[in-house]
């Protein structure tokens, strides 16, 4: 089955991408991605720029409403996602637990909807 | 007509004895518990049509299995089951072509099913209901009434949980050794939740329609057979047997609560206590000691204390000290305070109670009941009076309120020994957990 690992990161984690912690930050992610690839379960993914670079758009009564930043204030923000292909939820949870975002943020494991063939 | 009755009875027997086995076997291949239950329900329906005219088959379970499997295959063909399972199911059916249906034994996969029901991805409060439904075949209405939830609500929550099992792809397997202790604890906690829900029901679990204690005991006995080397399983069985053995003596005919130190021990089931002690001994020989073994040992110490005249409070205190490390709980803290008061006097017990965080105990009834008893024993009558009032105000059951009111009156008139709160608090130690 395919699962999305959805990474929710703290503001501090986003800051660590750029500050003097950046080597530590990126090497943890690099190691995680490498482990996924060598286990041949990695199917793709992306890191997202910090929430401050986001713009939220919605249609209200036919009018376009635009808001700077993410939809709501929160402690954690979407920082990226990866798609993995593993036999079951238990295996996906094991990978989620190894992910750097699980330490100070959180990781949501969500099955990918199968397109009917 | 009698043949219809026979068929009905045979189907009922097969359902009672084989339900969990059949559901487990059907679900383990597809990862779909709800689908397995539906297929089995269809198989039972066909049996009630087929058996009266063709006779009850020699092995009803095997017949039901074959019929249910055919339903599953139909569903697979209609694309309703996880694709990976198709090859499996078809291969298995192929094996049996031409052979008597169910020529071989149905492998027991109930353990796998229990681990799925108590999976960390399932909400903790749904684990016991799921297990009762899928392993024992209890219907949602009965589970709902035991857990004091509307039947429709329970039905929705159960189907939501089963749909998650299927769509999120939960693993049907006994966990690996490194994960086993924690996962097994989840299974045991779910079974114990079913047990205490039954035991602590306001009606004292006398109504056969709602009583869950027997069902939970049966689950534990099944688990014990399937995992003979696990000390915590034996520990839980021992704990439940101890508790059940004393149940007849724990209420008066009028339903009034009777604390352990005043129970009529001739109404205890000595056979069950003996069995509980055997299990506790067996637990000691396997693996590290855990929460349920400690709680069973506490029950054993209290029961034996009654039987020989005086409980060994030093031993009880040591068990409480160990239990608070393994499984800290408010109930355990209260039990420890009472044990200390017996070893070192009521003020030592009160000091333990004072150490508990006030934010947690404000509305915790056993805390105030124990505090009242210890204050009375220490001669602090005005404080005791207020604590009794608070404990009575927090009690949910009338028999408990009556019991506390009696103690309060005795303490204020200077009669009561005032130090007999141990039973209720210790009984609560096990299942009112802080986590």
Short mmCIF file of C-alpha atoms in Angstrom, two decimals:
data_model
loop_
_atom_site.label_atom_id
_atom_site.label_comp_id
_atom_site.label_asym_id
_atom_site.label_seq_id
_atom_site.Cartn_x
_atom_site.Cartn_y
_atom_site.Cartn_z
CA UNK A 1 0.00 0.00 0.00
CA UNK A 2 1.06 3.55 -0.55
CA UNK A 3 1.05 6.02 2.32
CA UNK A 4 1.79 9.72 2.56
CA UNK A 5 3.96 10.73 5.48
CA UNK A 6 2.85 14.29 6.16
CA UNK A 7 5.31 16.32 8.17
CA UNK A 8 4.07 18.97 10.58
CA UNK A 9 6.99 21.04 11.77
CA UNK A 10 7.43 23.65 14.46
CA UNK A 11 8.47 27.21 13.73
CA UNK A 12 11.78 26.40 15.37
CA UNK A 13 12.30 23.53 12.91
CA UNK A 14 11.65 25.88 10.00
CA UNK A 15 14.15 28.33 11.48
CA UNK A 16 16.70 25.55 11.88
CA UNK A 17 16.69 25.02 8.13
CA UNK A 18 18.49 28.36 7.71
CA UNK A 19 20.35 29.12 10.95
CA UNK A 20 23.49 27.61 12.48
CA UNK A 21 21.52 24.37 12.99
CA UNK A 22 21.03 23.88 9.29
CA UNK A 23 23.75 21.26 8.86
CA UNK A 24 22.18 19.13 11.60
CA UNK A 25 18.68 19.71 10.27
CA UNK A 26 19.40 18.75 6.69
CA UNK A 27 21.68 15.84 7.45
CA UNK A 28 18.92 14.21 9.54
CA UNK A 29 16.52 14.52 6.61
CA UNK A 30 19.19 13.34 4.20
CA UNK A 31 19.78 10.22 6.26
CA UNK A 32 16.05 9.54 6.51
CA UNK A 33 15.55 9.88 2.76
CA UNK A 34 18.57 7.70 2.08
CA UNK A 35 17.22 4.98 4.39
CA UNK A 36 13.87 5.09 2.59
CA UNK A 37 15.54 4.86 -0.79
CA UNK A 38 17.80 2.00 0.17
CA UNK A 39 14.83 0.11 1.57
CA UNK A 40 13.21 0.69 -1.84
CA UNK A 41 10.04 2.08 -0.35
CA UNK A 42 10.47 5.75 -1.38
CA UNK A 43 8.06 6.88 -4.09
CA UNK A 44 8.48 10.67 -4.00
CA UNK A 45 7.95 13.75 -1.94
CA UNK A 46 8.76 17.39 -1.41
CA UNK A 47 9.83 19.83 1.25
CA UNK A 48 7.81 23.04 1.39
CA UNK A 49 9.09 26.55 2.11
CA UNK A 50 8.07 28.02 5.50
CA UNK A 51 4.41 28.91 6.14
CA UNK A 52 5.14 32.64 5.89
CA UNK A 53 5.70 32.18 2.15
CA UNK A 54 2.21 30.75 1.73
CA UNK A 55 -0.90 32.48 0.48
CA UNK A 56 -4.39 31.22 1.23
CA UNK A 57 -7.10 31.67 -1.37
CA UNK A 58 -10.80 30.92 -1.12
CA UNK A 59 -13.94 31.88 -2.97
CA UNK A 60 -16.59 33.58 -0.81
CA UNK A 61 -19.86 34.51 -2.55
CA UNK A 62 -18.11 34.44 -5.88
CA UNK A 63 -15.39 36.80 -4.63
CA UNK A 64 -11.77 35.81 -4.35
CA UNK A 65 -10.49 36.20 -0.79
CA UNK A 66 -6.77 36.13 -0.36
CA UNK A 67 -4.91 35.87 2.91
CA UNK A 68 -1.22 36.17 3.52
CA UNK A 69 0.17 33.07 5.19
CA UNK A 70 -1.43 29.75 6.09
CA UNK A 71 -5.12 29.28 6.85
CA UNK A 72 -4.91 29.29 10.63
CA UNK A 73 -2.50 30.04 13.41
CA UNK A 74 -1.09 26.80 14.75
CA UNK A 75 1.88 25.42 16.63
CA UNK A 76 2.88 23.21 13.73
CA UNK A 77 2.82 23.81 10.01
CA UNK A 78 2.95 21.58 6.96
CA UNK A 79 6.63 21.28 6.14
CA UNK A 80 6.58 18.60 3.48
CA UNK A 81 5.49 15.10 2.62
CA UNK A 82 6.83 11.85 1.27
CA UNK A 83 5.10 8.95 -0.41
CA UNK A 84 6.18 5.47 0.61
CA UNK A 85 5.11 2.02 -0.52
CA UNK A 86 5.03 -0.53 2.31
CA UNK A 87 2.91 -3.59 3.12
CA UNK A 88 0.79 -2.12 5.92
CA UNK A 89 0.12 0.73 8.34
CA UNK A 90 2.44 -0.78 10.93
CA UNK A 91 5.41 -0.53 8.55
CA UNK A 92 4.41 3.03 7.62
CA UNK A 93 4.23 3.95 11.31
CA UNK A 94 7.71 2.55 11.84
CA UNK A 95 9.05 4.86 9.12
CA UNK A 96 7.06 7.79 10.52
CA UNK A 97 8.65 7.27 13.92
CA UNK A 98 12.14 7.45 12.37
CA UNK A 99 11.43 10.71 10.61
CA UNK A 100 13.15 13.87 11.98
CA UNK A 101 9.80 15.72 12.15
CA UNK A 102 8.44 13.12 14.60
CA UNK A 103 10.82 14.36 17.28
CA UNK A 104 9.60 17.92 17.86
CA UNK A 105 6.71 18.11 15.40
CA UNK A 106 4.43 15.32 14.26
CA UNK A 107 3.95 13.02 11.31
CA UNK A 108 0.54 12.06 9.99
CA UNK A 109 0.35 8.75 8.15
CA UNK A 110 -2.41 8.76 5.57
CA UNK A 111 -3.14 6.02 3.02
CA UNK A 112 -3.10 7.16 -0.62
CA UNK A 113 -6.45 6.70 -2.30
CA UNK A 114 -6.26 3.93 -4.87
CA UNK A 115 -7.55 4.98 -8.27
CA UNK A 116 -9.94 2.33 -9.54
CA UNK A 117 -8.65 0.71 -12.67
CA UNK B 1 -40.28 -28.52 12.23
CA UNK B 2 -37.82 -30.22 14.56
CA UNK B 3 -35.31 -30.27 11.78
CA UNK B 4 -35.61 -26.50 11.54
CA UNK B 5 -35.09 -26.29 15.28
CA UNK B 6 -32.08 -28.56 15.09
CA UNK B 7 -30.63 -26.48 12.30
CA UNK B 8 -31.25 -23.31 14.29
CA UNK B 9 -29.60 -24.79 17.35
CA UNK B 10 -26.64 -26.08 15.35
CA UNK B 11 -26.17 -22.66 13.80
CA UNK B 12 -26.36 -21.07 17.22
CA UNK B 13 -23.79 -23.49 18.62
CA UNK B 14 -21.46 -22.90 15.69
CA UNK B 15 -21.89 -19.18 16.19
CA UNK B 16 -21.13 -19.29 19.90
CA UNK B 17 -18.06 -21.48 19.65
CA UNK B 18 -16.72 -20.56 16.29
CA UNK B 19 -17.62 -16.94 15.62
CA UNK B 20 -14.28 -15.37 16.52
CA UNK B 21 -12.30 -18.12 14.84
CA UNK B 22 -14.29 -17.74 11.64
CA UNK B 23 -14.13 -13.94 11.57
CA UNK B 24 -10.41 -13.99 12.36
CA UNK B 25 -9.64 -16.52 9.65
CA UNK B 26 -11.69 -14.65 7.07
CA UNK B 27 -10.30 -11.22 8.02
CA UNK B 28 -6.65 -12.13 8.29
CA UNK B 29 -6.45 -12.75 4.55
CA UNK B 30 -8.28 -9.65 3.39
CA UNK B 31 -7.45 -7.14 6.12
CA UNK B 32 -11.16 -6.41 6.18
CA UNK B 33 -12.96 -7.20 9.44
CA UNK B 34 -16.31 -5.73 8.41
CA UNK B 35 -16.22 -7.69 5.15
CA UNK B 36 -15.44 -10.89 7.06
CA UNK B 37 -18.37 -10.28 9.40
CA UNK B 38 -20.70 -9.61 6.49
CA UNK B 39 -19.59 -12.75 4.67
CA UNK B 40 -20.10 -14.78 7.82
CA UNK B 41 -23.54 -13.28 8.42
CA UNK B 42 -24.50 -14.30 4.87
CA UNK B 43 -23.17 -17.78 5.56
CA UNK B 44 -25.31 -18.07 8.69
CA UNK B 45 -28.32 -16.93 6.70
CA UNK B 46 -27.67 -19.61 4.05
CA UNK B 47 -27.24 -22.22 6.79
CA UNK B 48 -30.68 -21.47 8.14
CA UNK B 49 -32.10 -22.12 4.66
CA UNK B 50 -29.93 -25.10 3.74
CA UNK B 51 -29.59 -27.11 6.94
CA UNK B 52 -33.30 -27.73 7.64
CA UNK B 53 -33.76 -29.45 4.26
CA UNK B 54 -30.32 -31.01 3.70
CA UNK B 55 -29.50 -31.79 7.32
CA UNK B 56 -26.89 -30.26 9.60
CA UNK B 57 -23.42 -30.94 8.17
CA UNK B 58 -20.94 -33.03 10.18
CA UNK B 59 -18.72 -30.02 10.69
CA UNK B 60 -20.93 -26.93 10.79
CA UNK B 61 -18.00 -24.54 11.19
CA UNK B 62 -16.29 -25.85 8.08
CA UNK B 63 -19.53 -25.53 6.13
CA UNK B 64 -19.95 -21.92 7.31
CA UNK B 65 -16.33 -21.19 6.44
CA UNK B 66 -16.74 -22.47 2.91
CA UNK B 67 -19.96 -20.50 2.42
CA UNK B 68 -18.42 -17.32 3.85
CA UNK B 69 -15.37 -17.71 1.64
CA UNK B 70 -17.57 -17.95 -1.44
CA UNK B 71 -19.18 -14.65 -0.41
CA UNK B 72 -15.75 -13.07 0.01
CA UNK B 73 -14.73 -14.19 -3.46
CA UNK B 74 -17.90 -12.68 -4.91
CA UNK B 75 -16.96 -9.43 -3.22
CA UNK B 76 -13.43 -9.61 -4.56
CA UNK B 77 -14.81 -10.08 -8.05
CA UNK B 78 -16.85 -6.96 -7.49
CA UNK B 79 -13.72 -5.11 -6.46
CA UNK B 80 -14.80 -4.57 -2.87
CA UNK B 81 -11.77 -6.13 -1.23
CA UNK B 82 -8.17 -5.07 -1.13
CA UNK B 83 -6.56 -6.18 -4.38
CA UNK B 84 -3.59 -7.88 -2.79
CA UNK B 85 -5.94 -10.38 -1.18
CA UNK B 86 -7.44 -11.66 -4.40
CA UNK B 87 -4.70 -14.13 -5.25
CA UNK B 88 -4.71 -15.41 -1.71
CA UNK B 89 -8.39 -16.11 -1.55
CA UNK B 90 -8.59 -17.65 -4.98
CA UNK B 91 -5.57 -19.84 -4.31
CA UNK B 92 -7.14 -21.08 -1.11
CA UNK B 93 -10.43 -21.84 -2.77
CA UNK B 94 -8.58 -23.65 -5.53
CA UNK B 95 -7.02 -25.93 -2.96
CA UNK B 96 -10.36 -27.15 -1.89
CA UNK B 97 -11.81 -27.78 -5.33
CA UNK B 98 -13.55 -31.11 -5.36
CA UNK B 99 -12.71 -31.76 -1.75
CA UNK B 100 -15.18 -31.86 1.10
CA UNK B 101 -15.52 -28.25 2.24
CA UNK B 102 -13.23 -27.59 5.17
CA UNK B 103 -11.45 -30.91 4.93
CA UNK B 104 -8.72 -29.39 7.03
CA UNK B 105 -8.81 -27.60 10.36
CA UNK B 106 -9.52 -23.94 10.56
CA UNK B 107 -6.34 -22.31 11.82
CA UNK B 108 -6.86 -20.13 14.88
CA UNK B 109 -6.16 -16.51 13.96
CA UNK B 110 -7.97 -14.93 16.89
CA UNK B 111 -4.71 -13.70 18.36
CA UNK B 112 -3.99 -11.69 15.20
CA UNK B 113 -7.52 -10.32 15.35
CA UNK B 114 -7.11 -9.25 18.99
CA UNK B 115 -3.90 -7.40 18.16
CA UNK B 116 -5.65 -5.56 15.35
CA UNK B 117 -8.55 -4.57 17.64
CA UNK B 118 -6.11 -3.18 20.22
CA UNK B 119 -3.86 -1.59 17.58
CA UNK B 120 -2.30 1.77 18.53
CA UNK B 121 -4.00 3.29 15.46
CA UNK B 122 -7.43 2.46 16.96
CA UNK B 123 -8.83 4.89 19.54
CA UNK B 124 -8.24 3.39 23.01
CA UNK B 125 -11.91 3.58 24.03
CA UNK B 126 -12.93 1.58 20.94
CA UNK B 127 -10.53 -1.32 21.48
CA UNK B 128 -12.66 -3.22 24.01
CA UNK B 129 -15.91 -2.78 22.03
CA UNK B 130 -14.18 -3.92 18.83
CA UNK B 131 -12.83 -7.03 20.50
CA UNK B 132 -16.19 -7.89 22.03
CA UNK B 133 -17.84 -7.59 18.66
CA UNK B 134 -15.34 -9.24 16.36
CA UNK B 135 -13.95 -11.97 18.61
CA UNK B 136 -17.11 -12.81 20.56
CA UNK B 137 -19.82 -11.71 18.15
CA UNK B 138 -21.62 -9.43 20.63
CA UNK B 139 -24.01 -7.09 18.88
CA UNK B 140 -23.60 -3.32 18.96
CA UNK B 141 -26.74 -2.78 21.06
CA UNK B 142 -25.47 -4.98 23.86
CA UNK B 143 -22.01 -3.41 23.78
CA UNK B 144 -23.60 0.04 23.74
CA UNK B 145 -25.68 -0.64 26.84
CA UNK B 146 -22.66 -1.95 28.72
CA UNK B 147 -20.63 1.14 27.85
CA UNK B 148 -23.59 3.48 28.43
CA UNK B 149 -23.62 4.77 24.86
CA UNK B 150 -26.56 5.01 22.47
CA UNK B 151 -26.75 1.89 20.27
CA UNK B 152 -26.69 3.96 17.07
CA UNK B 153 -23.60 5.83 18.27
CA UNK B 154 -21.80 2.62 19.21
CA UNK B 155 -22.74 1.13 15.83
CA UNK B 156 -21.27 4.13 14.02
CA UNK B 157 -18.06 4.09 16.04
CA UNK B 158 -17.60 0.37 15.48
CA UNK B 159 -18.07 0.64 11.75
CA UNK B 160 -15.76 3.65 11.60
CA UNK B 161 -13.06 1.64 13.41
CA UNK B 162 -13.52 -1.34 11.09
CA UNK B 163 -13.38 0.89 8.07
CA UNK B 164 -10.09 2.32 9.32
CA UNK B 165 -8.71 -1.21 9.80
CA UNK B 166 -9.42 -1.92 6.15
CA UNK B 167 -8.60 1.42 4.49
CA UNK B 168 -5.50 2.29 6.50
CA UNK B 169 -4.16 -1.24 6.13
CA UNK B 170 -3.57 -2.31 9.73
CA UNK B 171 -1.30 -5.32 10.04
CA UNK B 172 -2.90 -8.63 11.03
CA UNK B 173 -0.01 -10.25 12.85
CA UNK B 174 1.30 -11.01 16.28
CA UNK B 175 3.90 -8.25 16.82
CA UNK B 176 7.63 -9.01 16.78
CA UNK B 177 9.37 -9.63 20.09
CA UNK B 178 10.67 -6.05 20.43
CA UNK B 179 7.19 -4.59 20.08
CA UNK B 180 5.27 -7.37 21.80
CA UNK B 181 5.27 -6.22 25.45
CA UNK B 182 3.71 -2.84 24.67
CA UNK B 183 1.22 -4.18 22.15
CA UNK B 184 0.24 -7.03 24.45
CA UNK B 185 -0.35 -4.48 27.21
CA UNK B 186 -2.82 -2.72 24.88
CA UNK B 187 -4.67 -6.01 24.31
CA UNK B 188 -4.79 -6.72 28.04
CA UNK B 189 -5.91 -3.17 28.85
CA UNK B 190 -8.78 -3.50 26.38
CA UNK B 191 -9.92 -6.81 27.86
CA UNK B 192 -9.63 -5.42 31.38
CA UNK B 193 -11.66 -2.37 30.36
CA UNK B 194 -14.44 -4.71 29.21
CA UNK B 195 -14.19 -6.57 32.50
CA UNK B 196 -14.35 -3.53 34.77
CA UNK B 197 -17.15 -2.01 32.69
CA UNK B 198 -19.16 -5.15 33.42
CA UNK B 199 -18.12 -5.48 37.05
CA UNK B 200 -18.68 -1.85 38.01
CA UNK B 201 -22.01 -1.46 36.26
CA UNK B 202 -24.48 0.18 38.65
CA UNK B 203 -26.65 -2.94 38.56
CA UNK B 204 -23.69 -5.07 39.68
CA UNK B 205 -23.43 -6.93 36.41
CA UNK B 206 -26.31 -9.24 37.20
CA UNK B 207 -28.17 -8.66 33.94
CA UNK B 208 -27.08 -11.36 31.49
CA UNK B 209 -27.91 -9.10 28.57
CA UNK B 210 -25.29 -6.55 29.53
CA UNK B 211 -22.86 -8.40 31.74
CA UNK B 212 -19.39 -8.32 30.29
CA UNK B 213 -17.36 -9.92 33.07
CA UNK B 214 -17.95 -13.45 31.80
CA UNK B 215 -17.16 -12.43 28.23
CA UNK B 216 -13.96 -10.70 29.32
CA UNK B 217 -12.91 -13.70 31.39
CA UNK B 218 -13.49 -15.91 28.40
CA UNK B 219 -11.32 -13.63 26.22
CA UNK B 220 -8.52 -13.78 28.80
CA UNK B 221 -8.74 -17.56 29.09
CA UNK B 222 -8.54 -17.82 25.30
CA UNK B 223 -5.54 -15.50 25.23
CA UNK B 224 -3.91 -17.49 28.03
CA UNK B 225 -4.17 -20.68 25.96
CA UNK B 226 -2.76 -18.95 22.91
CA UNK B 227 0.13 -17.24 24.75
CA UNK B 228 1.10 -19.64 27.54
CA UNK B 229 4.51 -18.05 28.08
CA UNK B 230 3.30 -14.51 28.83
CA UNK B 231 3.28 -13.72 32.55
CA UNK B 232 1.09 -10.64 32.18
CA UNK B 233 -1.67 -12.70 30.54
CA UNK B 234 -1.60 -15.11 33.48
CA UNK B 235 -1.48 -12.09 35.79
CA UNK B 236 -4.58 -10.55 34.24
CA UNK B 237 -6.42 -13.87 34.41
CA UNK B 238 -5.48 -14.18 38.08
CA UNK B 239 -6.63 -10.62 38.80
CA UNK B 240 -9.99 -11.18 37.09
CA UNK B 241 -10.53 -14.52 38.83
CA UNK B 242 -9.81 -12.97 42.24
CA UNK B 243 -12.24 -10.17 41.56
CA UNK B 244 -14.95 -12.48 40.20
CA UNK B 245 -14.54 -14.93 43.09
CA UNK B 246 -15.53 -12.23 45.59
CA UNK B 247 -18.26 -10.64 43.48
CA UNK B 248 -21.20 -12.52 45.15
CA UNK B 249 -20.13 -11.20 48.55
CA UNK B 250 -19.50 -7.63 47.44
CA UNK B 251 -23.16 -6.55 47.55
CA UNK B 252 -25.94 -7.25 50.01
CA UNK B 253 -29.20 -8.73 48.75
CA UNK B 254 -30.50 -5.16 48.60
CA UNK B 255 -27.55 -4.14 46.44
CA UNK B 256 -25.61 -2.32 49.15
CA UNK B 257 -21.87 -2.14 48.70
CA UNK B 258 -19.91 -4.38 51.10
CA UNK B 259 -16.21 -3.56 51.61
CA UNK B 260 -13.76 -6.44 51.49
CA UNK B 261 -13.07 -6.43 55.21
CA UNK B 262 -16.74 -7.02 55.96
CA UNK B 263 -17.56 -9.52 53.24
CA UNK B 264 -18.92 -12.94 54.15
CA UNK B 265 -16.01 -15.08 52.96
CA UNK B 266 -18.25 -18.16 52.85
CA UNK B 267 -19.80 -16.54 49.77
CA UNK B 268 -16.46 -16.32 48.00
CA UNK B 269 -15.76 -18.90 45.32
CA UNK B 270 -12.84 -20.81 46.79
CA UNK B 271 -12.40 -22.80 43.59
CA UNK B 272 -11.96 -19.58 41.65
CA UNK B 273 -9.54 -18.17 44.22
CA UNK B 274 -7.50 -21.37 44.01
CA UNK B 275 -7.42 -21.05 40.24
CA UNK B 276 -6.39 -17.38 40.59
CA UNK B 277 -3.52 -18.39 42.86
CA UNK B 278 -2.40 -21.07 40.39
CA UNK B 279 -2.32 -18.48 37.60
CA UNK B 280 -0.38 -16.03 39.75
CA UNK B 281 2.18 -18.71 40.51
CA UNK B 282 2.43 -19.60 36.83
CA UNK B 283 2.98 -15.92 35.98
CA UNK B 284 5.94 -15.76 38.31
CA UNK B 285 7.78 -18.30 36.18
CA UNK B 286 7.66 -16.31 32.97
CA UNK B 287 9.28 -13.06 32.06
CA UNK B 288 9.50 -9.70 33.82
CA UNK B 289 6.78 -8.73 36.29
CA UNK B 290 4.21 -6.21 35.09
CA UNK B 291 1.14 -4.27 36.08
CA UNK B 292 -1.36 -7.12 36.07
CA UNK B 293 0.81 -9.53 38.01
CA UNK B 294 1.31 -6.86 40.68
CA UNK B 295 -2.41 -6.10 40.82
CA UNK B 296 -3.21 -9.81 41.03
CA UNK B 297 -0.67 -10.17 43.83
CA UNK B 298 -2.38 -7.28 45.65
CA UNK B 299 -5.77 -8.96 45.29
CA UNK B 300 -4.23 -12.20 46.49
CA UNK B 301 -2.73 -10.47 49.55
CA UNK B 302 -6.06 -8.84 50.43
CA UNK B 303 -8.05 -12.05 49.95
CA UNK B 304 -5.60 -14.17 51.91
CA UNK B 305 -5.50 -11.48 54.58
CA UNK B 306 -9.22 -11.94 55.09
CA UNK B 307 -8.93 -15.72 55.08
CA UNK B 308 -6.14 -15.87 57.68
CA UNK B 309 -7.43 -12.96 59.74
CA UNK B 310 -4.94 -10.15 59.13
CA UNK B 311 -3.61 -8.81 55.81
CA UNK B 312 0.14 -8.50 55.46
CA UNK B 313 0.27 -4.72 55.10
CA UNK B 314 4.07 -4.65 54.68
CA UNK B 315 3.75 -6.92 51.63
CA UNK B 316 0.84 -4.85 50.31
CA UNK B 317 2.88 -1.66 50.71
CA UNK B 318 5.80 -3.21 48.79
CA UNK B 319 3.47 -4.26 45.98
CA UNK B 320 2.03 -0.75 45.80
CA UNK B 321 5.52 0.75 45.64
CA UNK B 322 6.32 -1.54 42.70
CA UNK B 323 2.99 -0.88 40.99
CA UNK B 324 3.45 2.91 41.06
CA UNK B 325 6.71 2.48 39.14
CA UNK B 326 5.24 0.16 36.48
CA UNK B 327 1.78 1.70 36.15
CA UNK B 328 1.23 4.89 38.15
CA UNK B 329 -2.41 5.69 38.80
CA UNK B 330 -4.49 7.79 41.19
CA UNK B 331 -6.14 4.64 42.55
CA UNK B 332 -2.74 3.09 43.18
CA UNK B 333 -1.59 6.16 45.10
CA UNK B 334 -4.66 6.00 47.32
CA UNK B 335 -4.12 2.27 47.93
CA UNK B 336 -0.50 2.96 48.83
CA UNK B 337 -1.52 5.68 51.29
CA UNK B 338 -3.83 3.23 53.05
CA UNK B 339 -1.17 0.53 53.17
CA UNK B 340 1.24 3.04 54.69
CA UNK B 341 -1.30 4.10 57.27
CA UNK B 342 -1.56 0.47 58.36
CA UNK B 343 2.23 0.13 58.59
CA UNK B 344 3.13 3.53 60.04
CA UNK B 345 -0.10 5.09 61.31
CA UNK B 346 -2.80 7.33 59.79
CA UNK B 347 -0.61 10.46 59.65
CA UNK B 348 1.88 8.64 57.39
CA UNK B 349 -1.02 7.68 55.12
CA UNK B 350 -2.31 11.25 55.11
CA UNK B 351 1.16 12.48 54.17
CA UNK B 352 1.00 10.26 51.05
CA UNK B 353 -2.39 11.71 50.17
CA UNK B 354 -1.05 15.23 50.68
CA UNK B 355 1.67 14.50 48.12
CA UNK B 356 -0.87 13.81 45.40
CA UNK B 357 -1.42 16.73 43.01
CA UNK B 358 -4.49 18.67 44.16
CA UNK B 359 -5.55 19.38 40.58
CA UNK B 360 -5.95 15.65 39.95
CA UNK B 361 -7.78 14.62 43.12
CA UNK B 362 -10.37 17.38 43.37
CA UNK B 363 -13.18 15.19 42.09
CA UNK B 364 -11.65 11.76 42.62
CA UNK B 365 -14.02 9.98 45.00
CA UNK B 366 -11.68 7.26 46.34
CA UNK B 367 -9.21 9.95 47.41
CA UNK B 368 -11.81 11.74 49.54
CA UNK B 369 -13.19 8.49 50.97
CA UNK B 370 -9.69 7.36 51.98
CA UNK B 371 -8.84 10.81 53.32
CA UNK B 372 -12.01 10.85 55.41
CA UNK B 373 -11.24 7.44 56.92
CA UNK B 374 -7.64 8.34 57.69
CA UNK B 375 -8.58 11.70 59.21
CA UNK B 376 -11.13 9.95 61.41
CA UNK B 377 -8.51 7.39 62.44
CA UNK B 378 -6.13 10.24 63.28
CA UNK B 379 -8.80 11.82 65.45
CA UNK B 380 -9.10 14.89 63.21
CA UNK B 381 -12.89 14.67 63.31
CA UNK B 382 -13.86 18.09 61.95
CA UNK B 383 -11.69 17.59 58.87
CA UNK B 384 -12.95 14.01 58.59
CA UNK B 385 -16.54 15.23 58.62
CA UNK B 386 -15.88 17.57 55.69
CA UNK B 387 -13.96 14.94 53.75
CA UNK B 388 -16.81 12.45 54.23
CA UNK B 389 -19.22 15.05 52.91
CA UNK B 390 -17.09 15.57 49.84
CA UNK B 391 -16.68 11.81 49.26
CA UNK B 392 -20.44 11.28 49.54
CA UNK B 393 -21.07 14.13 47.14
CA UNK B 394 -18.72 12.56 44.59
CA UNK B 395 -20.17 9.02 44.85
CA UNK B 396 -22.22 7.80 41.93
CA UNK B 397 -23.83 4.78 43.56
CA UNK B 398 -26.38 4.89 46.35
CA UNK B 399 -24.90 1.87 48.21
CA UNK B 400 -21.54 3.63 48.37
CA UNK B 401 -23.15 6.82 49.67
CA UNK B 402 -24.96 4.81 52.34
CA UNK B 403 -21.74 3.07 53.34
CA UNK B 404 -19.87 6.37 53.69
CA UNK B 405 -22.71 7.98 55.63
CA UNK B 406 -22.58 5.08 58.13
CA UNK B 407 -18.84 5.49 58.55
CA UNK B 408 -19.21 9.22 58.98
CA UNK B 409 -21.80 8.79 61.71
CA UNK B 410 -19.69 6.14 63.45
CA UNK B 411 -16.57 8.33 63.32
CA UNK B 412 -18.35 11.40 64.67
CA UNK B 413 -19.92 9.42 67.51
CA UNK B 414 -16.47 8.09 68.33
CA UNK B 415 -17.27 4.43 67.59
CA UNK B 416 -15.68 3.40 64.34
CA UNK B 417 -12.13 2.23 63.98
CA UNK B 418 -12.23 4.51 60.98
CA UNK B 419 -9.56 2.73 59.04
CA UNK B 420 -11.37 0.49 56.68
CA UNK B 421 -11.27 2.34 53.43
CA UNK B 422 -8.81 -0.06 51.92
CA UNK B 423 -11.20 -2.25 50.00
CA UNK B 424 -12.91 0.32 47.83
CA UNK B 425 -9.70 2.20 47.15
CA UNK B 426 -7.77 -0.94 46.34
CA UNK B 427 -10.50 -2.18 44.13
CA UNK B 428 -10.26 1.12 42.32
CA UNK B 429 -6.49 1.04 42.24
CA UNK B 430 -6.51 -1.16 39.21
CA UNK B 431 -8.73 0.47 36.71
CA UNK B 432 -8.99 4.18 37.36
CA UNK B 433 -5.83 4.98 35.54
CA UNK B 434 -4.20 8.34 35.27
CA UNK B 435 -2.96 7.89 31.76
#
